[in-house]
Short mmCIF file of C-alpha atoms and ligand atoms in Angstrom, two decimals:
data_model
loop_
_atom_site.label_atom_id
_atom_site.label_comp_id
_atom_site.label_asym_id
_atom_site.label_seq_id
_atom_site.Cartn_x
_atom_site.Cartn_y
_atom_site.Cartn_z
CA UNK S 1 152.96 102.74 70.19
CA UNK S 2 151.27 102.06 67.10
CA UNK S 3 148.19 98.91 67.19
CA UNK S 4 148.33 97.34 63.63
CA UNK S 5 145.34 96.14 61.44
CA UNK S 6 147.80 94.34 59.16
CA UNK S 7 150.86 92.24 60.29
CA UNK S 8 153.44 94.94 61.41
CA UNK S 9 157.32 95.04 59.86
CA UNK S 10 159.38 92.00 62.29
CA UNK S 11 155.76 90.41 62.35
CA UNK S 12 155.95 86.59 61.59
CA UNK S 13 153.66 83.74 62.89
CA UNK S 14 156.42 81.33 65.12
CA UNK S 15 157.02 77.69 64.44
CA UNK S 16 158.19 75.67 67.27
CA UNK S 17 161.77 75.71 65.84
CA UNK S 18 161.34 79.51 65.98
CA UNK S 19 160.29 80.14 69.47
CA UNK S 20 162.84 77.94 70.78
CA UNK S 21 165.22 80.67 69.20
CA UNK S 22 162.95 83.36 70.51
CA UNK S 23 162.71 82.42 74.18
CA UNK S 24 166.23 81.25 74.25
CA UNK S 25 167.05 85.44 74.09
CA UNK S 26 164.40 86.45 76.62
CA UNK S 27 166.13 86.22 79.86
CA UNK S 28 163.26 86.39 82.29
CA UNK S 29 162.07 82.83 79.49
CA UNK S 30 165.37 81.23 79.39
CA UNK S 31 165.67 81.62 83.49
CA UNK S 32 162.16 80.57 83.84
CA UNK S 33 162.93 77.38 81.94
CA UNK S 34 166.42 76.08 82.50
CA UNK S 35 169.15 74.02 80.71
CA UNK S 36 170.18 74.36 77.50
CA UNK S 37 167.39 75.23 74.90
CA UNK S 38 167.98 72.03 73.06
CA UNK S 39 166.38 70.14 75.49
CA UNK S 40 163.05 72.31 75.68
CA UNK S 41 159.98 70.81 74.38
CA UNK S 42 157.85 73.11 72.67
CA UNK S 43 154.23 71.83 71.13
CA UNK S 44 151.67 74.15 70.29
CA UNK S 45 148.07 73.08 72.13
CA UNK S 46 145.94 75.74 71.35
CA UNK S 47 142.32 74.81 71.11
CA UNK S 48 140.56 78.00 70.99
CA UNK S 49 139.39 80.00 68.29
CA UNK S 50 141.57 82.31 67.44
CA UNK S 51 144.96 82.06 68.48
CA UNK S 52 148.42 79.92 68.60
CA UNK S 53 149.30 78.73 72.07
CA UNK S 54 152.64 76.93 73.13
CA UNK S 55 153.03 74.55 75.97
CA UNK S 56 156.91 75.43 76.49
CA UNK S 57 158.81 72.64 79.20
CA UNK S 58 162.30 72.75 80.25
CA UNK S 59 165.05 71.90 82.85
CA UNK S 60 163.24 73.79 85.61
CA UNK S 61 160.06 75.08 84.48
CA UNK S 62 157.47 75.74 82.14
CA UNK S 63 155.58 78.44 79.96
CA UNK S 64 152.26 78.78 78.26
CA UNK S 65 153.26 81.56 74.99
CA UNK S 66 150.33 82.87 73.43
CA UNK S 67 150.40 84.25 69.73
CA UNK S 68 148.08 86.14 67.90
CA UNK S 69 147.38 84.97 63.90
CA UNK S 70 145.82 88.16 62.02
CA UNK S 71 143.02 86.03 60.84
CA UNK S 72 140.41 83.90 62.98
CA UNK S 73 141.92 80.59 63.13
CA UNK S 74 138.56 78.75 63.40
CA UNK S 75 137.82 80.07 60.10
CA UNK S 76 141.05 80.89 58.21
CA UNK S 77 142.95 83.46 56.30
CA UNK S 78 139.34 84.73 54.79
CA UNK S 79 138.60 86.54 57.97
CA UNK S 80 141.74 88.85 59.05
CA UNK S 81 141.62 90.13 62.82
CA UNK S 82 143.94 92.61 64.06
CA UNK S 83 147.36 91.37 66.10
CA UNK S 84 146.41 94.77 68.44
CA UNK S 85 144.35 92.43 70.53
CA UNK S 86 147.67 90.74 72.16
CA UNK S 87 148.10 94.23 73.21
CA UNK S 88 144.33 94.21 74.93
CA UNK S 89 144.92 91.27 76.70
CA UNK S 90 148.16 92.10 77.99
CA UNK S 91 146.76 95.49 78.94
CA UNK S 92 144.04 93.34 80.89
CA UNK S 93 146.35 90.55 82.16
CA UNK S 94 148.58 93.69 83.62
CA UNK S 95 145.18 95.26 85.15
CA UNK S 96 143.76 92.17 86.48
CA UNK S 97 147.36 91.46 88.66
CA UNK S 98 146.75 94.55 90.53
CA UNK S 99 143.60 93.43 91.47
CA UNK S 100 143.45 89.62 91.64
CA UNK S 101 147.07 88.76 91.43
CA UNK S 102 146.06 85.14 92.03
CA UNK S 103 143.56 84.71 89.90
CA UNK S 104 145.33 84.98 86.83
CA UNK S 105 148.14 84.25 85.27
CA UNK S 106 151.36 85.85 85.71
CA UNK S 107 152.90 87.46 82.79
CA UNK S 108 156.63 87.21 82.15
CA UNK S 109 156.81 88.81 79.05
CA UNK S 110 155.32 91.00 76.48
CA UNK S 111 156.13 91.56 72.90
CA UNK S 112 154.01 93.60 70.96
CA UNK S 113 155.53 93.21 67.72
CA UNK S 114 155.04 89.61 67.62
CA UNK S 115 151.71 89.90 69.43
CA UNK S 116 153.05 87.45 71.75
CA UNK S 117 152.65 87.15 75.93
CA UNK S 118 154.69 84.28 77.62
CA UNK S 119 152.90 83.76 80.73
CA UNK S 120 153.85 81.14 83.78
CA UNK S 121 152.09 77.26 82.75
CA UNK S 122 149.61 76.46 84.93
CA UNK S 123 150.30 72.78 86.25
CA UNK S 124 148.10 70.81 86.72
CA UNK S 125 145.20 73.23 85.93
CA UNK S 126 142.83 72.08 83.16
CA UNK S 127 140.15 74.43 81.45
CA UNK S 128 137.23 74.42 83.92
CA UNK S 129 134.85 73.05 80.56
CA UNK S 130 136.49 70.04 80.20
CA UNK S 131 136.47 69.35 83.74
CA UNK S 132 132.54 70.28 83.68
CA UNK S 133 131.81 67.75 80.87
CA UNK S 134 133.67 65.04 83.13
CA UNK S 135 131.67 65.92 85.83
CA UNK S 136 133.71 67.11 87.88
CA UNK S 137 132.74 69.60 91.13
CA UNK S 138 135.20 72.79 91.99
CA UNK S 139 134.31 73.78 96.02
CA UNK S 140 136.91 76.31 96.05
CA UNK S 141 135.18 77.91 92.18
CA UNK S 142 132.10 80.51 93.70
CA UNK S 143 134.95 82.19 96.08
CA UNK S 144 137.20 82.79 93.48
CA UNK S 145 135.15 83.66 90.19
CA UNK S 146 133.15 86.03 92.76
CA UNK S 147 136.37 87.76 93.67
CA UNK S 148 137.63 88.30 90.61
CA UNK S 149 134.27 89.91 88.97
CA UNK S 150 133.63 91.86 91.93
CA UNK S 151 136.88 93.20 92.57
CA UNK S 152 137.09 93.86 88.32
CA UNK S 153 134.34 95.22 87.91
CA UNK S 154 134.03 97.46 90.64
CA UNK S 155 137.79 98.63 90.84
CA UNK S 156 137.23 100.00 87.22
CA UNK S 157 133.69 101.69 87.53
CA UNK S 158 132.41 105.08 88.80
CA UNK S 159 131.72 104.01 91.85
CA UNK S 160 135.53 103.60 92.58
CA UNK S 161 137.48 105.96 90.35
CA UNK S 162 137.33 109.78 89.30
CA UNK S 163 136.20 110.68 85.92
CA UNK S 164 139.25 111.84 84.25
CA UNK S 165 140.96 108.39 85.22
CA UNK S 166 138.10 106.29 84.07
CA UNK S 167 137.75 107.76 80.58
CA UNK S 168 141.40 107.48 80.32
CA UNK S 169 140.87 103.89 81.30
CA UNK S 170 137.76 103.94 78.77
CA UNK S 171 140.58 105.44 76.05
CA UNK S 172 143.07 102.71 76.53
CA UNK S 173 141.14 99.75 75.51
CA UNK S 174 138.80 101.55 72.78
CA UNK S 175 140.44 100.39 70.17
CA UNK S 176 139.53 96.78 70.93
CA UNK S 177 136.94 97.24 68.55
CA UNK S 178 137.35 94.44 66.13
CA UNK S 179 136.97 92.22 69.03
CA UNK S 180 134.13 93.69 70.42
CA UNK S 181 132.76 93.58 66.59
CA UNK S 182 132.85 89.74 66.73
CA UNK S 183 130.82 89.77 69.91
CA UNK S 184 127.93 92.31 68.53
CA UNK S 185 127.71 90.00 65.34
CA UNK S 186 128.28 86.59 66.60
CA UNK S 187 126.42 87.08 69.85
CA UNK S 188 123.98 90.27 69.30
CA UNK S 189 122.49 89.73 65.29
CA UNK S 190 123.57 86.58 63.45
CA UNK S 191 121.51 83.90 66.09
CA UNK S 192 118.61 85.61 65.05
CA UNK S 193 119.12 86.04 61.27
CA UNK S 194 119.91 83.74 58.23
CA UNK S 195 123.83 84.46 58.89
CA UNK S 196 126.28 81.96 56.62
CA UNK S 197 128.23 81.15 59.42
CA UNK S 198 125.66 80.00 61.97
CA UNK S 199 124.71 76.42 62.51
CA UNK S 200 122.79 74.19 64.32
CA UNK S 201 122.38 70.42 64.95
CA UNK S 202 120.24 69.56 62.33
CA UNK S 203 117.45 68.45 61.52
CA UNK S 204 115.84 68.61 65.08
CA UNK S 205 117.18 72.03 65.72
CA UNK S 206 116.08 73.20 62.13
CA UNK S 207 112.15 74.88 63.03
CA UNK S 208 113.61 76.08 66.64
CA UNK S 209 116.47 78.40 64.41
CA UNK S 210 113.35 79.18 62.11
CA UNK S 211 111.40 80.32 65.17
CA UNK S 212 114.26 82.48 66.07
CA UNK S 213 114.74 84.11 63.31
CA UNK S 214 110.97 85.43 63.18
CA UNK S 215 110.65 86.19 67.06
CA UNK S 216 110.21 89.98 67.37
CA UNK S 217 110.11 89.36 70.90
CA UNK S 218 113.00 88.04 71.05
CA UNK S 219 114.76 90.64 68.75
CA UNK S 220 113.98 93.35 70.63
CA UNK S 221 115.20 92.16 73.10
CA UNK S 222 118.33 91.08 72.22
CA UNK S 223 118.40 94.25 70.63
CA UNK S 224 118.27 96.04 73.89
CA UNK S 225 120.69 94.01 75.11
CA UNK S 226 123.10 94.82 72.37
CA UNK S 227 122.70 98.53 72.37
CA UNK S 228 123.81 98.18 76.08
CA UNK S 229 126.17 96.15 75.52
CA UNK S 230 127.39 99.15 72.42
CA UNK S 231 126.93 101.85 74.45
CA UNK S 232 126.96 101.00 78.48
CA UNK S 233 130.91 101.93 79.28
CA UNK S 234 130.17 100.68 82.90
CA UNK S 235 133.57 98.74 83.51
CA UNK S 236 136.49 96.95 82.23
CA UNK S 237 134.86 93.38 81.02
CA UNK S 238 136.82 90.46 80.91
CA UNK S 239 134.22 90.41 77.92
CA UNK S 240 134.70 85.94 77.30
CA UNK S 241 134.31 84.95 80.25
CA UNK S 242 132.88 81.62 78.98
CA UNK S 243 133.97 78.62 81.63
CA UNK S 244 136.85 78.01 78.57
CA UNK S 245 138.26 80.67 79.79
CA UNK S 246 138.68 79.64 83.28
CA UNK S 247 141.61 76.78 84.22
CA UNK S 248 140.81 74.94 87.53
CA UNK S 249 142.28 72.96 89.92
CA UNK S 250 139.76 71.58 93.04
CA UNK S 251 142.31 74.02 94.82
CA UNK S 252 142.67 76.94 92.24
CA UNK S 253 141.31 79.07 89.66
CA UNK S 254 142.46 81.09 87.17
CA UNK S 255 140.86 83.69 84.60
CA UNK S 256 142.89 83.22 81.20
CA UNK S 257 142.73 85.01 77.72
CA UNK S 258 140.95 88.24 78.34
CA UNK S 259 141.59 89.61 74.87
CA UNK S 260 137.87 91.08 74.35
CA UNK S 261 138.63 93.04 77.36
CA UNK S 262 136.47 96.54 77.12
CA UNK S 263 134.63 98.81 78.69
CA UNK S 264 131.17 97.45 78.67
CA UNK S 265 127.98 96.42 81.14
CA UNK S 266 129.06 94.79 83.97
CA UNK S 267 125.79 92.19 83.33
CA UNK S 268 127.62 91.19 79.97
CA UNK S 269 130.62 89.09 82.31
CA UNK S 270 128.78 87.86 85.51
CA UNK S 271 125.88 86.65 82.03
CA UNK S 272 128.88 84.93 81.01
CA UNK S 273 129.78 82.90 83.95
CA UNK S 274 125.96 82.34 84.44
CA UNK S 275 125.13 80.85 81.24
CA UNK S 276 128.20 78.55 81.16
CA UNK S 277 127.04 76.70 84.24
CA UNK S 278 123.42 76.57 82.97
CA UNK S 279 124.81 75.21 79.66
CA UNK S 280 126.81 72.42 81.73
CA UNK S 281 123.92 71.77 83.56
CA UNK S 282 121.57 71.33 80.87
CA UNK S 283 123.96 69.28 79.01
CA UNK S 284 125.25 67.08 81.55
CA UNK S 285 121.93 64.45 80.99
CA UNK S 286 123.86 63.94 77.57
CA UNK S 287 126.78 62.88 79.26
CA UNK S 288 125.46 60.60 81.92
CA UNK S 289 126.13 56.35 81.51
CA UNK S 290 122.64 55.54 83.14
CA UNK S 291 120.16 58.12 83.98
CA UNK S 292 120.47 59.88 87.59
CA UNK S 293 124.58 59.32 87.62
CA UNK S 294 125.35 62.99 87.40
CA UNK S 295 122.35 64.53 90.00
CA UNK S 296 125.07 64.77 92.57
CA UNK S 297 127.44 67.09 90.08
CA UNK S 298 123.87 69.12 88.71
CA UNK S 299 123.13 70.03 92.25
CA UNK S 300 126.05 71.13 92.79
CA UNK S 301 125.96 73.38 89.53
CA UNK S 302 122.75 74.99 90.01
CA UNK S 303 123.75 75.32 93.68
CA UNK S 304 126.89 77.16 92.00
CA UNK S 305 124.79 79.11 89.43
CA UNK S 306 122.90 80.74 93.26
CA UNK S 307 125.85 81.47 94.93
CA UNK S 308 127.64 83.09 92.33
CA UNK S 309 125.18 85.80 92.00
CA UNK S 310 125.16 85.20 95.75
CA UNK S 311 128.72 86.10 96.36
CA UNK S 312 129.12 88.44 93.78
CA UNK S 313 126.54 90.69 95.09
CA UNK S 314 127.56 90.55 98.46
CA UNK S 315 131.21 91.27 97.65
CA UNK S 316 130.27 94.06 95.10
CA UNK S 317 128.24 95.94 97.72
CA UNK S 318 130.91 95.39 100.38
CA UNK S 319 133.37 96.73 98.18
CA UNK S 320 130.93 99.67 97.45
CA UNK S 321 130.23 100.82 100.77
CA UNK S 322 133.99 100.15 102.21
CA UNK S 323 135.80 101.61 99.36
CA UNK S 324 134.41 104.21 97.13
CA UNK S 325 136.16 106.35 96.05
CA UNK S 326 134.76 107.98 92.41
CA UNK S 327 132.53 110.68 91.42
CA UNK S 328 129.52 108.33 91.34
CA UNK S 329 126.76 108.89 94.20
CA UNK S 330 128.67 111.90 96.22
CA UNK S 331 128.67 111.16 99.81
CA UNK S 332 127.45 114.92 99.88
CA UNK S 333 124.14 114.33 98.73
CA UNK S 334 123.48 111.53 101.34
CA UNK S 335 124.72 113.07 104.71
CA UNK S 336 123.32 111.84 108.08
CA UNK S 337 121.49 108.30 108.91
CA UNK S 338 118.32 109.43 106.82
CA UNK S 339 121.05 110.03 103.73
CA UNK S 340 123.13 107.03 104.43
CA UNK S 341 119.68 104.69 104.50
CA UNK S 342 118.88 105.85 100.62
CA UNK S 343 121.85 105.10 99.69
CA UNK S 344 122.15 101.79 101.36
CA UNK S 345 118.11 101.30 99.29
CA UNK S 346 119.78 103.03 95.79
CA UNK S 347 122.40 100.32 96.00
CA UNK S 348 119.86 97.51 96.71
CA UNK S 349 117.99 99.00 93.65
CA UNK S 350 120.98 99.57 91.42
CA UNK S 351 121.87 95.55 92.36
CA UNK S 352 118.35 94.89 91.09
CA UNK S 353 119.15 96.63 87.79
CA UNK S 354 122.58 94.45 87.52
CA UNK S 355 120.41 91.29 87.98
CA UNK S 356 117.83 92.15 85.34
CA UNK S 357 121.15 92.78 82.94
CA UNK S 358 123.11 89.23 84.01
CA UNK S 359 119.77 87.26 83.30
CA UNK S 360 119.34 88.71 79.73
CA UNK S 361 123.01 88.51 79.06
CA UNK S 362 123.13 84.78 80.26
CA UNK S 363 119.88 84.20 77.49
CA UNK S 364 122.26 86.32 74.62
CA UNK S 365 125.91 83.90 75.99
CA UNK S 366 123.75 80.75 75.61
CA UNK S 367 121.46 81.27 72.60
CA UNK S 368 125.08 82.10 70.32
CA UNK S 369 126.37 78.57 71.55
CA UNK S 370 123.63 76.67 70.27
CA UNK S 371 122.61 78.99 66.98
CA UNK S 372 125.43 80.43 66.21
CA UNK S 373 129.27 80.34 64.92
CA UNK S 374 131.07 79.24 67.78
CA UNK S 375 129.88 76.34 69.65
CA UNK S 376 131.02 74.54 72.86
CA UNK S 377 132.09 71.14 73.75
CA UNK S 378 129.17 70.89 76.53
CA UNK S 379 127.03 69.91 73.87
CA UNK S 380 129.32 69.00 71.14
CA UNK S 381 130.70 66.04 72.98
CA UNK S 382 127.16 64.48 73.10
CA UNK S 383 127.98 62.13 70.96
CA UNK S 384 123.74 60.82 70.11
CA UNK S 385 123.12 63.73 68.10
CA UNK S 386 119.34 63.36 68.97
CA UNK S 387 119.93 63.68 72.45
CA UNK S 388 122.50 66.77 71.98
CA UNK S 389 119.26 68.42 70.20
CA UNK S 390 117.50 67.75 73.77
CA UNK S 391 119.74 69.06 75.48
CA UNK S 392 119.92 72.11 73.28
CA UNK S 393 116.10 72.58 72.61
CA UNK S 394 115.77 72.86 76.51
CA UNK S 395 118.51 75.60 76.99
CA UNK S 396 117.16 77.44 74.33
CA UNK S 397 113.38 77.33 75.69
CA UNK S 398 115.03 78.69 79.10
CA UNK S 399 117.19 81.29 77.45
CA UNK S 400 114.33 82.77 75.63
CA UNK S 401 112.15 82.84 78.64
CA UNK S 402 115.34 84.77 80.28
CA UNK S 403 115.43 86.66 77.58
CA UNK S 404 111.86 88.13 76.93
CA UNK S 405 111.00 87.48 80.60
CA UNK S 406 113.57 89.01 82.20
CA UNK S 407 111.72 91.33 84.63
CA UNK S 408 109.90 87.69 86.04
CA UNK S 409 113.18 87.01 87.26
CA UNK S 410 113.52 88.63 89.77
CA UNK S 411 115.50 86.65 91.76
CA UNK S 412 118.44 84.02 91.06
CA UNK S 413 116.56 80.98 92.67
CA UNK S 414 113.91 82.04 89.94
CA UNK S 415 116.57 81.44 86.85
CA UNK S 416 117.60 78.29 88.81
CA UNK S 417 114.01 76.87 89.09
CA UNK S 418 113.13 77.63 85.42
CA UNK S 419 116.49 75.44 84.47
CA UNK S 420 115.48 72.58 86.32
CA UNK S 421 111.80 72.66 84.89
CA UNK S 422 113.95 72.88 81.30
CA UNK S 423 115.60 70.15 82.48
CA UNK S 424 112.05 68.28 82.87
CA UNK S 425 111.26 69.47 79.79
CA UNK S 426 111.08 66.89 76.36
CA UNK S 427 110.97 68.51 73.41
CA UNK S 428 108.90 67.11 70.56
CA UNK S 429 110.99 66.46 67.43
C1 SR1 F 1 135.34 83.95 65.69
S1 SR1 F 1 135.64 83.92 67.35
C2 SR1 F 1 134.35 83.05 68.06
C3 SR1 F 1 134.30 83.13 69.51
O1 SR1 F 1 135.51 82.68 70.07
C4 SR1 F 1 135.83 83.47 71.20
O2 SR1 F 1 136.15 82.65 72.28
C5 SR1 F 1 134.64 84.35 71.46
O3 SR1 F 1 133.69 83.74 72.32
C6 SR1 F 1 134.12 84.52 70.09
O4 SR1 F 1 132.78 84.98 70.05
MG1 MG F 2 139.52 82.94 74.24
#
């Protein structure tokens, strides 16, 4: 199989017309669909920043076909990005079944030259963001989200497979590199440097990015946290696991679009989750009609920030002592109840580590939003750009306290506390 930095011979990017043709000659597509192919409707929704996405409807069914440009389509043709990463996420997507068959989409078909996966539509799932910036609540969310990372992450670590298998598993999505590129500019360095792409709302955001940029605190570290992120090969990360990756129903959830999948710090993805519902809850005052409407849904979030770490860790460390089975720890070395009690208070510690890595990864997730390239509709949708700065001045005073704090955290009702005391907070513009 060869991955391709330029558009491969029998690439071309599909028109609607096009993939009507296409699907028509997929069988497992044309079954899926139903009736004649005339009568499909095909628009192309994708909101994202990089890639085409079709909503595909027909007789009896529907499909969601994703389609990688090789260029960044939030920018354009100026910045080219390898097609290779369709073959990432279907590697992931293919992983992620085996593990969490329902929390993700099913895949019905592949297609490497086009960089193309046609995966079943999710009806009527909407991306968890949008429902976050309604205000909406998801009960059934903290199960499933902790599920998934815990049963991701820990599947692919050393704690559950031998060393041969995971640095084969390390091998096969190495090459994701151009993706995992974005992520150590976009996320790691260009926040905290005059970078052409970033912005900010301005002007009331304009001596908080100055700040930034001259924090040495602050740049170590982020730099430690990037040289982990480089060099820490501790699982397979979803590696965007931002809450626009995530469609919801109050019933359902699914994990979507895992094309910066890599092996990375497990921190870097349950950061991810984190700092989404701290953004949502530190934006939500911009959305409210009068003041106090939304306390009911920013209880519920911070309530949802606790019991995601909550879960996770409880899950991880179930999974841990039920089912290891890799070269990590040796049950050897921890024979009889005095062995088995160290290793009961090495996994407590090595949970302690994880922690100190989600809270500075949740400061790196929300500082890009807010200073950097690619910004989210949390804020964005605020439409008083005033009291969008608020809301952003006060998640970036928490994420830097997360960030150069970290070991002061030492527990999640810590992180939760400082966000509500952001949340208190006015800034003085
Ligand atoms: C240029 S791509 C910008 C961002 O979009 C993706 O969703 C990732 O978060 C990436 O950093
Ligand atoms: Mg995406």
């Amino acid at each position: 199989m060869t991955l391709h930095a330029v558009p491969p011979e029998g690439y071309r990017i599909l028109r609607e017309g096009d993939l009507r043709d296409y699907l028509a000659g997929i069988p497992a597509a044309a079954t899926r669909l139903g009736g004649p192919p005339e009568g499909w409707s095909i628009s192309e929704v994708g909101d994202g920043n990089l890639n085409l996405v079709f909503i595909v409807k027909g007789a009896s069914g529907g499909l969601a076909v994703k389609q990688a440009l090789p260029y960044v389509r939030l920018v354009g043709e100026s910045w080219p990005l390898p097609l290779s990463r369709s073959h990432y996420e279907y590697l992931a997507l293919t992983n992620q079944a085996k593990l969490a068959a329902d929390l993700v989409p099913a895949v019905l078909h592949h297609d490497e030259r086009l960089a193309l996966v046609a995966m079943e539509l999710l009806e009527p799932h909407i991306i968890m963001r949008k429902g976050l910036v309604a205000g909406t609540t998801y009960p059934a969310f903290v199960d499933h989200i902790t599920t998934f990372i815990a049963r991701m992450l820990f599947f692919s670590s050393d704690l559950a497979l031998p060393a041969a298998q995971k640095k084969e598993a390390i091998a096969a999505f190495a090459g994701n590199h151009a993706l995992c590129k974005i992520t150590e500019d976009l996320i790691f360095t260009d926040p905290y440097r005059v970078a052409e792409q970033n912005r900010w709302t301005v002007p009331w955001l304009d001596a908080t990015a100055a700040k930034f940029r001259d924090d040495l605190e602050l740049h170590v570290a982020i730099s430690r946290l990037k040289l982990k992120f480089l060099s820490s090969a501790e699982a397979l990360l979803h590696g965007d696991l931002h809450t626009g990756s995530i469609m919801v129903t109050a019933r359902e959830t699914r994990v979507i679009d895992p094309e910066f999948a890599f092996y990375g710090p497990m921190g870097f993805d349950i950061g991810a989750i984190i700092a989404n519902l701290l953004m949502a809850y530190l934006a939500s005052s911009g959305h409210e009609r009068e003041p106090g409407a939304r306390r009911v849904f920013e209880a519920w979030v911070l309530e949802t920030v606790e019991q995601v770490w909550g879960e996770f860790a409880r899950k991880f460390l179930e999974l841990w002592r039920g089912e290891a089975a890799g070269d990590a720890y040796p049950l050897s070395l921890f024979s009889g109840e005095a062995g088995a009690a160290r290793l009961e208070a090495e996994r407590q510690a090595y949970m302690a580590r994880l922690f100190q890595d989600t809270v500075g990864f949740t400061a790196a997730k929300i500082i890009r939003r807010i200073l950097g390239l690619a910004h989210n509709i949390d804020f964005e949708l605020i439409e008083d750009p005033k009291m969008r700065a608020t809301c952003e001045a006060r998640s970036l005073r928490l994420a830097r306290a997360l960030m150069v704090d970290t070991a002061s955290f030492t527990t999640i009702g810590a992180v939760t506390n400082a966000a509500r005391t952001a949340r208190d907070w006015q800034p003085e513009f």
